PDB file of C-alpha atoms in Angstrom:
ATOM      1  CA  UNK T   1     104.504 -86.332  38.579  1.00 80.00           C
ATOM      2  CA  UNK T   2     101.473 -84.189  37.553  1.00 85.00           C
ATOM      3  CA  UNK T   3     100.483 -86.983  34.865  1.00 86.00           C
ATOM      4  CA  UNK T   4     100.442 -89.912  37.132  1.00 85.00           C
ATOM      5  CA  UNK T   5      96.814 -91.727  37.559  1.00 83.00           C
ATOM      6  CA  UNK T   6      94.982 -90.666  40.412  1.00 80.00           C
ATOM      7  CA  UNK T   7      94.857 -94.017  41.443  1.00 83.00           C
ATOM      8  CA  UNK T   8      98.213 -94.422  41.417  1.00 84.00           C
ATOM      9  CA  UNK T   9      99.400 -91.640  43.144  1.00 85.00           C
ATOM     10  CA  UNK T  10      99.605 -93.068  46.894  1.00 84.00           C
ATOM     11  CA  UNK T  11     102.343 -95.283  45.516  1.00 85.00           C
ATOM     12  CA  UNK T  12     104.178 -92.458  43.881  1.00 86.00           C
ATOM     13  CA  UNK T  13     104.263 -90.989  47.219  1.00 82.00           C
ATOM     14  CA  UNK T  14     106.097 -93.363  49.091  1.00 82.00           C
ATOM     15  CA  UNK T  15     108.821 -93.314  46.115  1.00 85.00           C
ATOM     16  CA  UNK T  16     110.799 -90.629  48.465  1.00 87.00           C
ATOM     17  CA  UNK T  17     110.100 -87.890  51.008  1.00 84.00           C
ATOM     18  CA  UNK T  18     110.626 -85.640  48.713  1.00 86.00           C
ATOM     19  CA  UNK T  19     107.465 -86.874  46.322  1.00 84.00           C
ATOM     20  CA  UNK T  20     105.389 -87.332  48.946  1.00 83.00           C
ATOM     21  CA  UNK T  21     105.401 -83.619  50.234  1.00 85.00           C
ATOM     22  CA  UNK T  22     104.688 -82.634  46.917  1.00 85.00           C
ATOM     23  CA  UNK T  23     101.878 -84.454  45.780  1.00 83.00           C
ATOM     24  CA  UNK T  24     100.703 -83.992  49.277  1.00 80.00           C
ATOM     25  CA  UNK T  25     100.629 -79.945  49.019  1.00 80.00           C
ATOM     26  CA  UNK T  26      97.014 -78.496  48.218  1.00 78.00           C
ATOM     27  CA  UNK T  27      98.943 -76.518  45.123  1.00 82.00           C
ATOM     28  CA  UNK T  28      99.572 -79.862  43.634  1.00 84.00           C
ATOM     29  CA  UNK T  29      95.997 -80.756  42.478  1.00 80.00           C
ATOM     30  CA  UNK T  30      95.515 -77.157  40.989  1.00 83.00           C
ATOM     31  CA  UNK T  31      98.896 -77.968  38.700  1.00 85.00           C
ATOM     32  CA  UNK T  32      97.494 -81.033  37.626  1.00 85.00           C
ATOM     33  CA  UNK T  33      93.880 -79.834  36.798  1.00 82.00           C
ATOM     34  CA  UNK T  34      96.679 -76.241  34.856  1.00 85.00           C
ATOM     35  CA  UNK T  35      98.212 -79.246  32.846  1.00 86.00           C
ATOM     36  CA  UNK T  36      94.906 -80.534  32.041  1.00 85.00           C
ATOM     37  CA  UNK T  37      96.133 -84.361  34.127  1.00 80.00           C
ATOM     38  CA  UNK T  38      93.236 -84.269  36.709  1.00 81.00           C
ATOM     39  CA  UNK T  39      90.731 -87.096  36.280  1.00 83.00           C
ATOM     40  CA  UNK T  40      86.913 -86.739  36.430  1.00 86.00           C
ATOM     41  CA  UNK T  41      85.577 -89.383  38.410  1.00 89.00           C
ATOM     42  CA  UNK T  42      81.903 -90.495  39.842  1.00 90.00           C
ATOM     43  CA  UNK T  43      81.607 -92.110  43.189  1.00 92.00           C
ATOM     44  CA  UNK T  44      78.773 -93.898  44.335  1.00 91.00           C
ATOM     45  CA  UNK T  45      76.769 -96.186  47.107  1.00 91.00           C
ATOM     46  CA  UNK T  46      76.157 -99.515  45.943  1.00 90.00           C
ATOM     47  CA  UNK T  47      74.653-101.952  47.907  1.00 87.00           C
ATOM     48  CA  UNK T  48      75.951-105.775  47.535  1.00 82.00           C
ATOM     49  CA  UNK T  49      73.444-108.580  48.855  1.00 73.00           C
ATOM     50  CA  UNK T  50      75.678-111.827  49.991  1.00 62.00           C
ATOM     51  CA  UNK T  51      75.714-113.760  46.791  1.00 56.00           C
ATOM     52  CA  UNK T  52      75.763-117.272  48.869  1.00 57.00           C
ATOM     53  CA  UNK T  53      72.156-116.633  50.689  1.00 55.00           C
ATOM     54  CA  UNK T  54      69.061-118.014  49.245  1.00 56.00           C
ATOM     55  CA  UNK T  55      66.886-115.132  49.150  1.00 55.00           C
ATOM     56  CA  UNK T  56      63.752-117.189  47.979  1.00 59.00           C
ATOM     57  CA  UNK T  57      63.679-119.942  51.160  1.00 54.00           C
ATOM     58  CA  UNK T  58      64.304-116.799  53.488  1.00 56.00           C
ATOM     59  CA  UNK T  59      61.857-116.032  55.924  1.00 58.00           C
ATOM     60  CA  UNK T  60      63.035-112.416  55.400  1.00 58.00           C
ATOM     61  CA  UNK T  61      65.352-110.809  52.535  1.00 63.00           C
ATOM     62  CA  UNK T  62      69.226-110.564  52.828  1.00 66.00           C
ATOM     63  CA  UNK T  63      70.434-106.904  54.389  1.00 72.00           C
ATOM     64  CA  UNK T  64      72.368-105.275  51.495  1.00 82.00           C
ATOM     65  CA  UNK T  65      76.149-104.259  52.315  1.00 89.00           C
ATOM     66  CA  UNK T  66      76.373-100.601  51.253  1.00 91.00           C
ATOM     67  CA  UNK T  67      79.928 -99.862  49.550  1.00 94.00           C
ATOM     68  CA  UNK T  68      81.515 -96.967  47.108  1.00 96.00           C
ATOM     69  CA  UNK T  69      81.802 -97.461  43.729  1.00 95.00           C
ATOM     70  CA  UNK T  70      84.307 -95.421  41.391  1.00 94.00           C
ATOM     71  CA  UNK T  71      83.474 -94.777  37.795  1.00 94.00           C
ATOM     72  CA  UNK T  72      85.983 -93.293  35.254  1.00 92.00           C
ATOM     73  CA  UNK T  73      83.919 -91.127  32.659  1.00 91.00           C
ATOM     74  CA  UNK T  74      86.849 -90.860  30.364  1.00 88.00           C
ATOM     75  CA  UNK T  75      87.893 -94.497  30.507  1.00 89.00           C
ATOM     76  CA  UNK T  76      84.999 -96.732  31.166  1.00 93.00           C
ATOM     77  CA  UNK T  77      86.786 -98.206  33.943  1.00 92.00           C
ATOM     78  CA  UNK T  78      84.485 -99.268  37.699  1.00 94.00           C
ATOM     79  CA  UNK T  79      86.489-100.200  40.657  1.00 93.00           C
ATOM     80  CA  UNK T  80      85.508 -99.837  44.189  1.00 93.00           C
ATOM     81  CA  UNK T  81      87.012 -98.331  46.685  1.00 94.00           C
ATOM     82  CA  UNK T  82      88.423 -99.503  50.114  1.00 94.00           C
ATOM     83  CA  UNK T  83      85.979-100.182  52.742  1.00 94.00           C
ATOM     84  CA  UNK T  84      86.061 -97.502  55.745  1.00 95.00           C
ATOM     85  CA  UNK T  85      88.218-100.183  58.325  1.00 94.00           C
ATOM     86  CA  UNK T  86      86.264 -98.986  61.317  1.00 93.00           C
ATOM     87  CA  UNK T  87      82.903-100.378  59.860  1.00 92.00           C
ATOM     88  CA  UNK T  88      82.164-104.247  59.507  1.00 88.00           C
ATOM     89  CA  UNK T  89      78.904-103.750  58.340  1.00 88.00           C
ATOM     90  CA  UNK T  90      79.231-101.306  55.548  1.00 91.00           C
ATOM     91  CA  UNK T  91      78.471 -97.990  55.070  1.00 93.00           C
ATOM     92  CA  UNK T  92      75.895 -96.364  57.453  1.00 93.00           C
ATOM     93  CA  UNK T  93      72.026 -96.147  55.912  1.00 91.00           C
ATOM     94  CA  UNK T  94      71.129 -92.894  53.888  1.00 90.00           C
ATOM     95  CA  UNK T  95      74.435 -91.630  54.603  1.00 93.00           C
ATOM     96  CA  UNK T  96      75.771 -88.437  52.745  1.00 93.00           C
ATOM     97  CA  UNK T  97      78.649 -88.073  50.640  1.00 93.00           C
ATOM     98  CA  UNK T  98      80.638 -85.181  49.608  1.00 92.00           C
ATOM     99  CA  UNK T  99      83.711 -84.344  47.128  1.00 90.00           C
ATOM    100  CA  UNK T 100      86.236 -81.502  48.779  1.00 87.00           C
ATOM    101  CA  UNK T 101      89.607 -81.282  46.534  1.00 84.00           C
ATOM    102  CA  UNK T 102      90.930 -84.706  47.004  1.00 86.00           C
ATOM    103  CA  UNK T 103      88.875 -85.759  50.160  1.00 92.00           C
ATOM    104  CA  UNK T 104      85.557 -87.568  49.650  1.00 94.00           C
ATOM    105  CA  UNK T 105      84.096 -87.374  53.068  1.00 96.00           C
ATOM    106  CA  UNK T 106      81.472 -89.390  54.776  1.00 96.00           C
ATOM    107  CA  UNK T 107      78.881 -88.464  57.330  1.00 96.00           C
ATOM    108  CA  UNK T 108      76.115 -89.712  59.308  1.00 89.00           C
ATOM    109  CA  UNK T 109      73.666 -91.409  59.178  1.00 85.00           C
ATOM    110  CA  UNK T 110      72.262 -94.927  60.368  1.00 91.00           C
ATOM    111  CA  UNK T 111      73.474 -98.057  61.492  1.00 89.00           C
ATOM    112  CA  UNK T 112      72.477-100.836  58.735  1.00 86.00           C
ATOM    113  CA  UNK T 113      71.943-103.298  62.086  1.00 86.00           C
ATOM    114  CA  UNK T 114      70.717-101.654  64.886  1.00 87.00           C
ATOM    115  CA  UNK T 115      69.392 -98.005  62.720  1.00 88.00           C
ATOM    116  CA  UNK T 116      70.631 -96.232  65.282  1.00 90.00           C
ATOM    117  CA  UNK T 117      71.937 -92.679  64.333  1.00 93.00           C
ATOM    118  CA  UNK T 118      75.348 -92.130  63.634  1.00 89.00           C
ATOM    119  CA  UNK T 119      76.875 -88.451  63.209  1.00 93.00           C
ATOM    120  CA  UNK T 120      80.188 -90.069  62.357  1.00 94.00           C
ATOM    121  CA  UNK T 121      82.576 -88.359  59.515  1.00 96.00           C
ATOM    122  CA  UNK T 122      84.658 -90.519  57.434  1.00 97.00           C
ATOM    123  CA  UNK T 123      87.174 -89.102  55.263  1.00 96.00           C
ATOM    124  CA  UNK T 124      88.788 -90.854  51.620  1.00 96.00           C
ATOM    125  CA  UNK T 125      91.974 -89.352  50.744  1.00 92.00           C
ATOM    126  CA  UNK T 126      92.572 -90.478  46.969  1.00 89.00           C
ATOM    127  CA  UNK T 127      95.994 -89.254  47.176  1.00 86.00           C
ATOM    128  CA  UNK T 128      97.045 -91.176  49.923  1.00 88.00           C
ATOM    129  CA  UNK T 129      94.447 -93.926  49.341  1.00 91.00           C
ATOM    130  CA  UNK T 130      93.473 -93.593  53.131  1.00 93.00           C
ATOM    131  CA  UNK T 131      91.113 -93.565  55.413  1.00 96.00           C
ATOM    132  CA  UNK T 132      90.605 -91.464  58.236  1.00 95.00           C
ATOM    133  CA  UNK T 133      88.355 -90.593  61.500  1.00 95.00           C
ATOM    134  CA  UNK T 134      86.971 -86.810  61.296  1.00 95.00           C
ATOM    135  CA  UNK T 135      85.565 -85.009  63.754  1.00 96.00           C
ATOM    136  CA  UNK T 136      81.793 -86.016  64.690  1.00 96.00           C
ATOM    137  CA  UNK T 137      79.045 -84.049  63.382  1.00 95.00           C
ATOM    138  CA  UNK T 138      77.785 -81.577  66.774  1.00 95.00           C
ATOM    139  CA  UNK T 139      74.704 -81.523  68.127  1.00 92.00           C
ATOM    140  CA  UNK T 140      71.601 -83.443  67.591  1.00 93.00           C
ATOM    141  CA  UNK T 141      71.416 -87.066  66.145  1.00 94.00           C
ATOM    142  CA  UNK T 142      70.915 -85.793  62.752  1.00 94.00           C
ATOM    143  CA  UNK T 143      68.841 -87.889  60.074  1.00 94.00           C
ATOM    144  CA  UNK T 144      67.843 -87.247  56.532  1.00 93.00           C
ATOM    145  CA  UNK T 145      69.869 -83.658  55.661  1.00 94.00           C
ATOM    146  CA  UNK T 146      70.744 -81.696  53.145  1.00 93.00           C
ATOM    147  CA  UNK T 147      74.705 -81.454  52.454  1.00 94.00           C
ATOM    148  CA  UNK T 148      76.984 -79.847  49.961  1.00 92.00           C
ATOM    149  CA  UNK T 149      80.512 -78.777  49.519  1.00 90.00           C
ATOM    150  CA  UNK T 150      81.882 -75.467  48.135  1.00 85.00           C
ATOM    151  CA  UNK T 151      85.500 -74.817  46.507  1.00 72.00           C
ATOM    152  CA  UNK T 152      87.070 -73.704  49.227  1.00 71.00           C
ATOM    153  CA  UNK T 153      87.323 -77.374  51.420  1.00 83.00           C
ATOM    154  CA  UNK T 154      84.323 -76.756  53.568  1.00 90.00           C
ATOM    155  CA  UNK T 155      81.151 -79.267  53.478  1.00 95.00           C
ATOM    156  CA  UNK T 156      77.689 -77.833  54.871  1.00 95.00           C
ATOM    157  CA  UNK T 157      74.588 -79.807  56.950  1.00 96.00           C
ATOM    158  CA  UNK T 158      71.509 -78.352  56.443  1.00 95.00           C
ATOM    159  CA  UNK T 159      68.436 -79.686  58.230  1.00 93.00           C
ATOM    160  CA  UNK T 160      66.941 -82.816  58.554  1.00 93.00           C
ATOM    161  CA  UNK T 161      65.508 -84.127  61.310  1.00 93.00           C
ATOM    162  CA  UNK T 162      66.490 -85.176  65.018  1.00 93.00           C
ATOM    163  CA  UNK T 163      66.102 -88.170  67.093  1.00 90.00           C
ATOM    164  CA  UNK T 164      62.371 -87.312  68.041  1.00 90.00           C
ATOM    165  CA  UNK T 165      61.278 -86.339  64.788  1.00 90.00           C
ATOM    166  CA  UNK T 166      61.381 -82.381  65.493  1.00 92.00           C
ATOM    167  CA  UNK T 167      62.560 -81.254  62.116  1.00 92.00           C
ATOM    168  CA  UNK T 168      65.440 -78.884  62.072  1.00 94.00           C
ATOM    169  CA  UNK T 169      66.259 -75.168  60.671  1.00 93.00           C
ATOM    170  CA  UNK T 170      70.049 -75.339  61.823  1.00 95.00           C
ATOM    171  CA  UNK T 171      72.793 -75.640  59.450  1.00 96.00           C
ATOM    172  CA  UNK T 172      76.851 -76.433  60.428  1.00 96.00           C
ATOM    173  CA  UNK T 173      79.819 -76.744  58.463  1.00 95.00           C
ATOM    174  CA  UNK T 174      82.685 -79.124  58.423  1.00 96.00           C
ATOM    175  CA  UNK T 175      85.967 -77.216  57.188  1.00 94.00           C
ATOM    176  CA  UNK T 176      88.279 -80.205  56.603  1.00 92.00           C
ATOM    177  CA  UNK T 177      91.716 -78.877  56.528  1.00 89.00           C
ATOM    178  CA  UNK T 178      90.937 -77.743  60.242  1.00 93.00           C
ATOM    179  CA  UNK T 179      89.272 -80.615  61.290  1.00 94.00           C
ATOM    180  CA  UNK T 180      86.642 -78.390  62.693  1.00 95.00           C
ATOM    181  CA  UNK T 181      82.446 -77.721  63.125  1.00 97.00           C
ATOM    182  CA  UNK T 182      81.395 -74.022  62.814  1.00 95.00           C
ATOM    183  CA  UNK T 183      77.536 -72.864  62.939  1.00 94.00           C
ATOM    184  CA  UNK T 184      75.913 -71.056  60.258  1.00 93.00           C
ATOM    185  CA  UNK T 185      72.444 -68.732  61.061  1.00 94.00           C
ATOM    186  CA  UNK T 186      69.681 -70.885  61.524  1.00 95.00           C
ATOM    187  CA  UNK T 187      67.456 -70.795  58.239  1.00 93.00           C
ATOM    188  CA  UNK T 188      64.114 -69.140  58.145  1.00 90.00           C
ATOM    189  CA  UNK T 189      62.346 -72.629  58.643  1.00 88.00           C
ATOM    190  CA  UNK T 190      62.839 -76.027  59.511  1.00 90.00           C
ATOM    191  CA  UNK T 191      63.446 -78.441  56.547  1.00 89.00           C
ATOM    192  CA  UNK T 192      63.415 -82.244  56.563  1.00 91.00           C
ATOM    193  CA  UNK T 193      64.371 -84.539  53.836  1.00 89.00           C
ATOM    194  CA  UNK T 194      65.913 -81.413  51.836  1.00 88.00           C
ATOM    195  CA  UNK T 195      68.561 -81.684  49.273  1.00 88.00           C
ATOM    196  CA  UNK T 196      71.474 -78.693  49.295  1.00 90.00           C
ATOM    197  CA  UNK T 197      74.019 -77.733  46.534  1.00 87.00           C
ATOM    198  CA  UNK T 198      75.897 -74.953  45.735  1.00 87.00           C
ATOM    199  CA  UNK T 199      74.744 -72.854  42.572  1.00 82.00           C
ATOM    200  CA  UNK T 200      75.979 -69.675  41.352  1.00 82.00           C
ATOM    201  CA  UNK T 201      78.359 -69.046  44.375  1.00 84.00           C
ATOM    202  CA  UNK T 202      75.330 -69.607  47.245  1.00 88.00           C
ATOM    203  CA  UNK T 203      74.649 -72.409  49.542  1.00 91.00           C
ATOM    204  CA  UNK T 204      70.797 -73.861  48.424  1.00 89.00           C
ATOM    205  CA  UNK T 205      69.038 -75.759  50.521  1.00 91.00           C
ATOM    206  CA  UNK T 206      65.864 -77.083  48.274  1.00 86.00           C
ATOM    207  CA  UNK T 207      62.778 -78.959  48.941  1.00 81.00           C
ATOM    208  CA  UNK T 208      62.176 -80.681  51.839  1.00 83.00           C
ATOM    209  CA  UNK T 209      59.252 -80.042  54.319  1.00 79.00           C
ATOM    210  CA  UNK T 210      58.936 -78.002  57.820  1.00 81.00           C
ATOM    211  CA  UNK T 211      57.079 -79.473  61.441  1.00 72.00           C
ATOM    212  CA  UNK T 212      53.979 -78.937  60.787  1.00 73.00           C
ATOM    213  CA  UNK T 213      53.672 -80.567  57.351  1.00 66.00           C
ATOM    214  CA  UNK T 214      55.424 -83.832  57.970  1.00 67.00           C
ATOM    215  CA  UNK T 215      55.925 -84.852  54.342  1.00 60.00           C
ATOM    216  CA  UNK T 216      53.856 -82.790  52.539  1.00 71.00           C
ATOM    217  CA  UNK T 217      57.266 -81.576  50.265  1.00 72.00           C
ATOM    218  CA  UNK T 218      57.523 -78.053  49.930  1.00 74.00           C
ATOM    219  CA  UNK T 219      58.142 -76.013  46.615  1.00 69.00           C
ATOM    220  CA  UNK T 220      60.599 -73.949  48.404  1.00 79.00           C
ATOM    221  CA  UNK T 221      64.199 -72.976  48.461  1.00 84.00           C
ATOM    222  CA  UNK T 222      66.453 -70.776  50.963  1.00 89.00           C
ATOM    223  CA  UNK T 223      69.741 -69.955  49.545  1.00 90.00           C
ATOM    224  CA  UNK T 224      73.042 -67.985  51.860  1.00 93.00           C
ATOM    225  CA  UNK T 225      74.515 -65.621  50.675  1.00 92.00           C
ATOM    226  CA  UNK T 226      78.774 -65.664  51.674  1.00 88.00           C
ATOM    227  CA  UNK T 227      79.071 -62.256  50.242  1.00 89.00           C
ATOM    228  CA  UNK T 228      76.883 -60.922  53.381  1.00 91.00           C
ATOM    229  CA  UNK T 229      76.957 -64.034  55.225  1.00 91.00           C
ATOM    230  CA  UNK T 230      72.889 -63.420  55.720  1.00 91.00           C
ATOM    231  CA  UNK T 231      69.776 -65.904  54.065  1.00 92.00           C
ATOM    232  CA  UNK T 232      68.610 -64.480  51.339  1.00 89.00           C
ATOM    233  CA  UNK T 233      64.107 -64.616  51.344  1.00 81.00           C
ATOM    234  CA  UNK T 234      62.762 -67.560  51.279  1.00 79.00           C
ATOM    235  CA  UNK T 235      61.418 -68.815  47.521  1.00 75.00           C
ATOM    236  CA  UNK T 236      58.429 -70.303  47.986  1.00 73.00           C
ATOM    237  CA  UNK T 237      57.738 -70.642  44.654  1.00 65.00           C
ATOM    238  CA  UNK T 238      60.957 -72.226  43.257  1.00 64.00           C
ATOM    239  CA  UNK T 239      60.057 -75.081  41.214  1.00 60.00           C
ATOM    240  CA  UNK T 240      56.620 -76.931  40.485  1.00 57.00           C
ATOM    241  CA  UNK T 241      56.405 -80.382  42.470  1.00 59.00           C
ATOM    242  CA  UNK T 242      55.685 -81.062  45.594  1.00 60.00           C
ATOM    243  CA  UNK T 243      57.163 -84.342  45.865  1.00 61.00           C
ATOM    244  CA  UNK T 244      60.521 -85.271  47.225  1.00 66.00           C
ATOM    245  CA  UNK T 245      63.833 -85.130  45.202  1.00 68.00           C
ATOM    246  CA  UNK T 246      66.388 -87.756  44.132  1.00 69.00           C
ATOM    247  CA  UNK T 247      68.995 -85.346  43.047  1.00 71.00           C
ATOM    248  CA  UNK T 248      69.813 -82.053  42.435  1.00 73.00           C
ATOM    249  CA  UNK T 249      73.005 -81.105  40.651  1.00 75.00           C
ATOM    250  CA  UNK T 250      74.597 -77.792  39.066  1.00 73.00           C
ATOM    251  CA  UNK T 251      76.402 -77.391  35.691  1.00 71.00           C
ATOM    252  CA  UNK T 252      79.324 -75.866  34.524  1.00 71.00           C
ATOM    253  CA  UNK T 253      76.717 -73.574  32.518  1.00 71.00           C
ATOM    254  CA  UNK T 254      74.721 -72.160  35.210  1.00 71.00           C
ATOM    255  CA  UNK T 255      71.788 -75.331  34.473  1.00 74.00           C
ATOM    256  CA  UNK T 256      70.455 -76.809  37.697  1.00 73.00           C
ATOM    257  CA  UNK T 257      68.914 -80.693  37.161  1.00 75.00           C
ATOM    258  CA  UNK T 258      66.435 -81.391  39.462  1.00 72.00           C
ATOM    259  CA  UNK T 259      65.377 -85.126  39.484  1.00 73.00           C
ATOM    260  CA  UNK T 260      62.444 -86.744  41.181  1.00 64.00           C
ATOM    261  CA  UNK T 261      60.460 -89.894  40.827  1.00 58.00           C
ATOM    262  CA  UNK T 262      58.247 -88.983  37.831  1.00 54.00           C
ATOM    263  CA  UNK T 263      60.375 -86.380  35.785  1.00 51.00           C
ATOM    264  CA  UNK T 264      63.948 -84.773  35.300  1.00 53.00           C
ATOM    265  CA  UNK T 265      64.151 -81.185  34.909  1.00 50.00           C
ATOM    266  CA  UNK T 266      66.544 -78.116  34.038  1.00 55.00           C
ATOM    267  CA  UNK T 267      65.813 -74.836  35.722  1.00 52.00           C
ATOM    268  CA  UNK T 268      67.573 -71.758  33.883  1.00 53.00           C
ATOM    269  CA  UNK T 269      67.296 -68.343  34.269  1.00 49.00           C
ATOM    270  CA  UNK T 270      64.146 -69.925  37.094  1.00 49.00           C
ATOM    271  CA  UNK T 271      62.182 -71.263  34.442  1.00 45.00           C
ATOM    272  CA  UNK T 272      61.736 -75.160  35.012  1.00 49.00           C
ATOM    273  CA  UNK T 273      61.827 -77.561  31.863  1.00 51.00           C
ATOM    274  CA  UNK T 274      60.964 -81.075  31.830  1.00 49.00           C
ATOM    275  CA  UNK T 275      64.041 -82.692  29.959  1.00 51.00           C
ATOM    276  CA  UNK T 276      63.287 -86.304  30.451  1.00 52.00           C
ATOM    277  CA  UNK T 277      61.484 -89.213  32.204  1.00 52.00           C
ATOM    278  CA  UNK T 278      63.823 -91.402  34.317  1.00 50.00           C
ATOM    279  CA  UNK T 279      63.649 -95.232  33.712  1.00 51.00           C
ATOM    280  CA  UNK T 280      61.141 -96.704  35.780  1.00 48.00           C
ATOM    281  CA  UNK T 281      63.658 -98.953  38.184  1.00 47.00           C
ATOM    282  CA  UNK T 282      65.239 -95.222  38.663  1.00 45.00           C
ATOM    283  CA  UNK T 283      62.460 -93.712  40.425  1.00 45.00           C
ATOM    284  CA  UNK T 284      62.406 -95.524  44.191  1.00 43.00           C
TER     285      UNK T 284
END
């Protein structure tokens, strides 16, 4: 079983009881990924415009349809995935995605009709090809976050903004095989419009601004620590742009790619490089 297709695994598990408790069992992923059978895959937002509307005679433009998109690195192969069944109109606005183990989970943020706040969580099982309701996101109507996920099944919301505009310093996080919210310390400041990841075993929440600079980005990051379960000082000084990022992602290597509308960059060993220029339709 630990070579079948990812894709094809939901039917393998309705072959017998027997299959489907094992391929259901957390240990079964890390014996796939042992045998070197686990499958790399991207998974996107992509937003599809109604191919039958005339977008030139249109007093206004069609509203875009936000779906997921799967790419297979290894193969070459794009599919899409299921819609979430709950949502005629597509995936919410701006909304976050993060990979846990076999989950991909969904949460917040707007409604693509009526832009009103959702702190909905979806969750993809790509074993079982299903979706599934999680448990709402507490709190405030929360808009334009940070999130990340760690190893261990746990996905954290840092930030953002609520529905006033106050910009927030909390931070929560969803551990999925509980089905459960817990708090983390607030961080030093508030941060809107921040990305997170995790890097070298600590939670980073980077960029962003606080209140009293509405959109004047920051150069800043605060990262948490597990180990004491404290923030560690705020960096002030972390990386040379104050403009908002696209994307932020961490390497098997220890590299962290920071991306925003005018350059890409690598920061190791905190020295920032500029490694590239992304295309110009890249940067909005």
């Amino acid at each position: 079983m630990l070579s079948i297709p990812y894709n094809h695994l939901s039917k393998a598990a309705f072959v017998c009881k027997g299959w489907k408790v094992e391929i259901e069992l957390r240990e079964f992923l890390k014996h796939r990924k042992a045998a070197s059978y686990s499958q790399s895959i991207i998974v996107m937002v992509q937003a599809r415009v109604n191919g039958n509307q005339d977008c030139q005679s249109a007093k206004y433009p069609p509203t875009p349809v936000y779906g997921l998109t799967v790419y297979e690195p290894k193969t070459g192969i794009w599919s899409e995935l299921p819609p979430i069944p709950w949502l005629s109109n597509g995936l919410p606005m701006f909304c976050r995605l993060a990979g846990v183990g076999s989950d991909l989970v969904v949460i917040g943020e707007w409604d693509p009709k009526t832009w009103i706040v959702f702190n909905n969580v979806y969750i993809y099982n790509f074993v079982l090809a299903t979706w599934r309701h999680g448990v709402d996101m507490p709190g405030v109507l929360r808009s334009f976050f940070g999130c990340a996920c760690d190893d261990d099944r746990m996905v954290f919301v840092a930030g953002g903004h609520d529905d006033e505009k106050n910009a927030l310093k909390s931070v929560i996080a969803y551990v999925i095989a509980k089905d459960e919210w817990i708090p983390l310390l607030d961080m030093a400041q508030e941060c809107d419009e921040c990305k997170a990841m995790f890097h070298r075993g600590k939670f980073h929440v980077i960029g962003g601004y606080c209140m009293k600079l509405q959109g004047g980005f920051e150069e800043s990051v605060e990262t948490f620590d597990f180990s004491t379960w404290k923030w560690d000082q705020v960096n002030k000084d972390y990386f040379v742009c104050n403009m908002c990022l696209k994307a932020c992602v961490a390497s098997d290597n220890g590299k962290l790619y920071l991306c925003w509308a005018s350059d890409e960059a690598t920061l190791e060993k905190d020295i920032l490089k500029i490694v590239a220029q992304p295309r110009a339709e890249l940067g909005g």
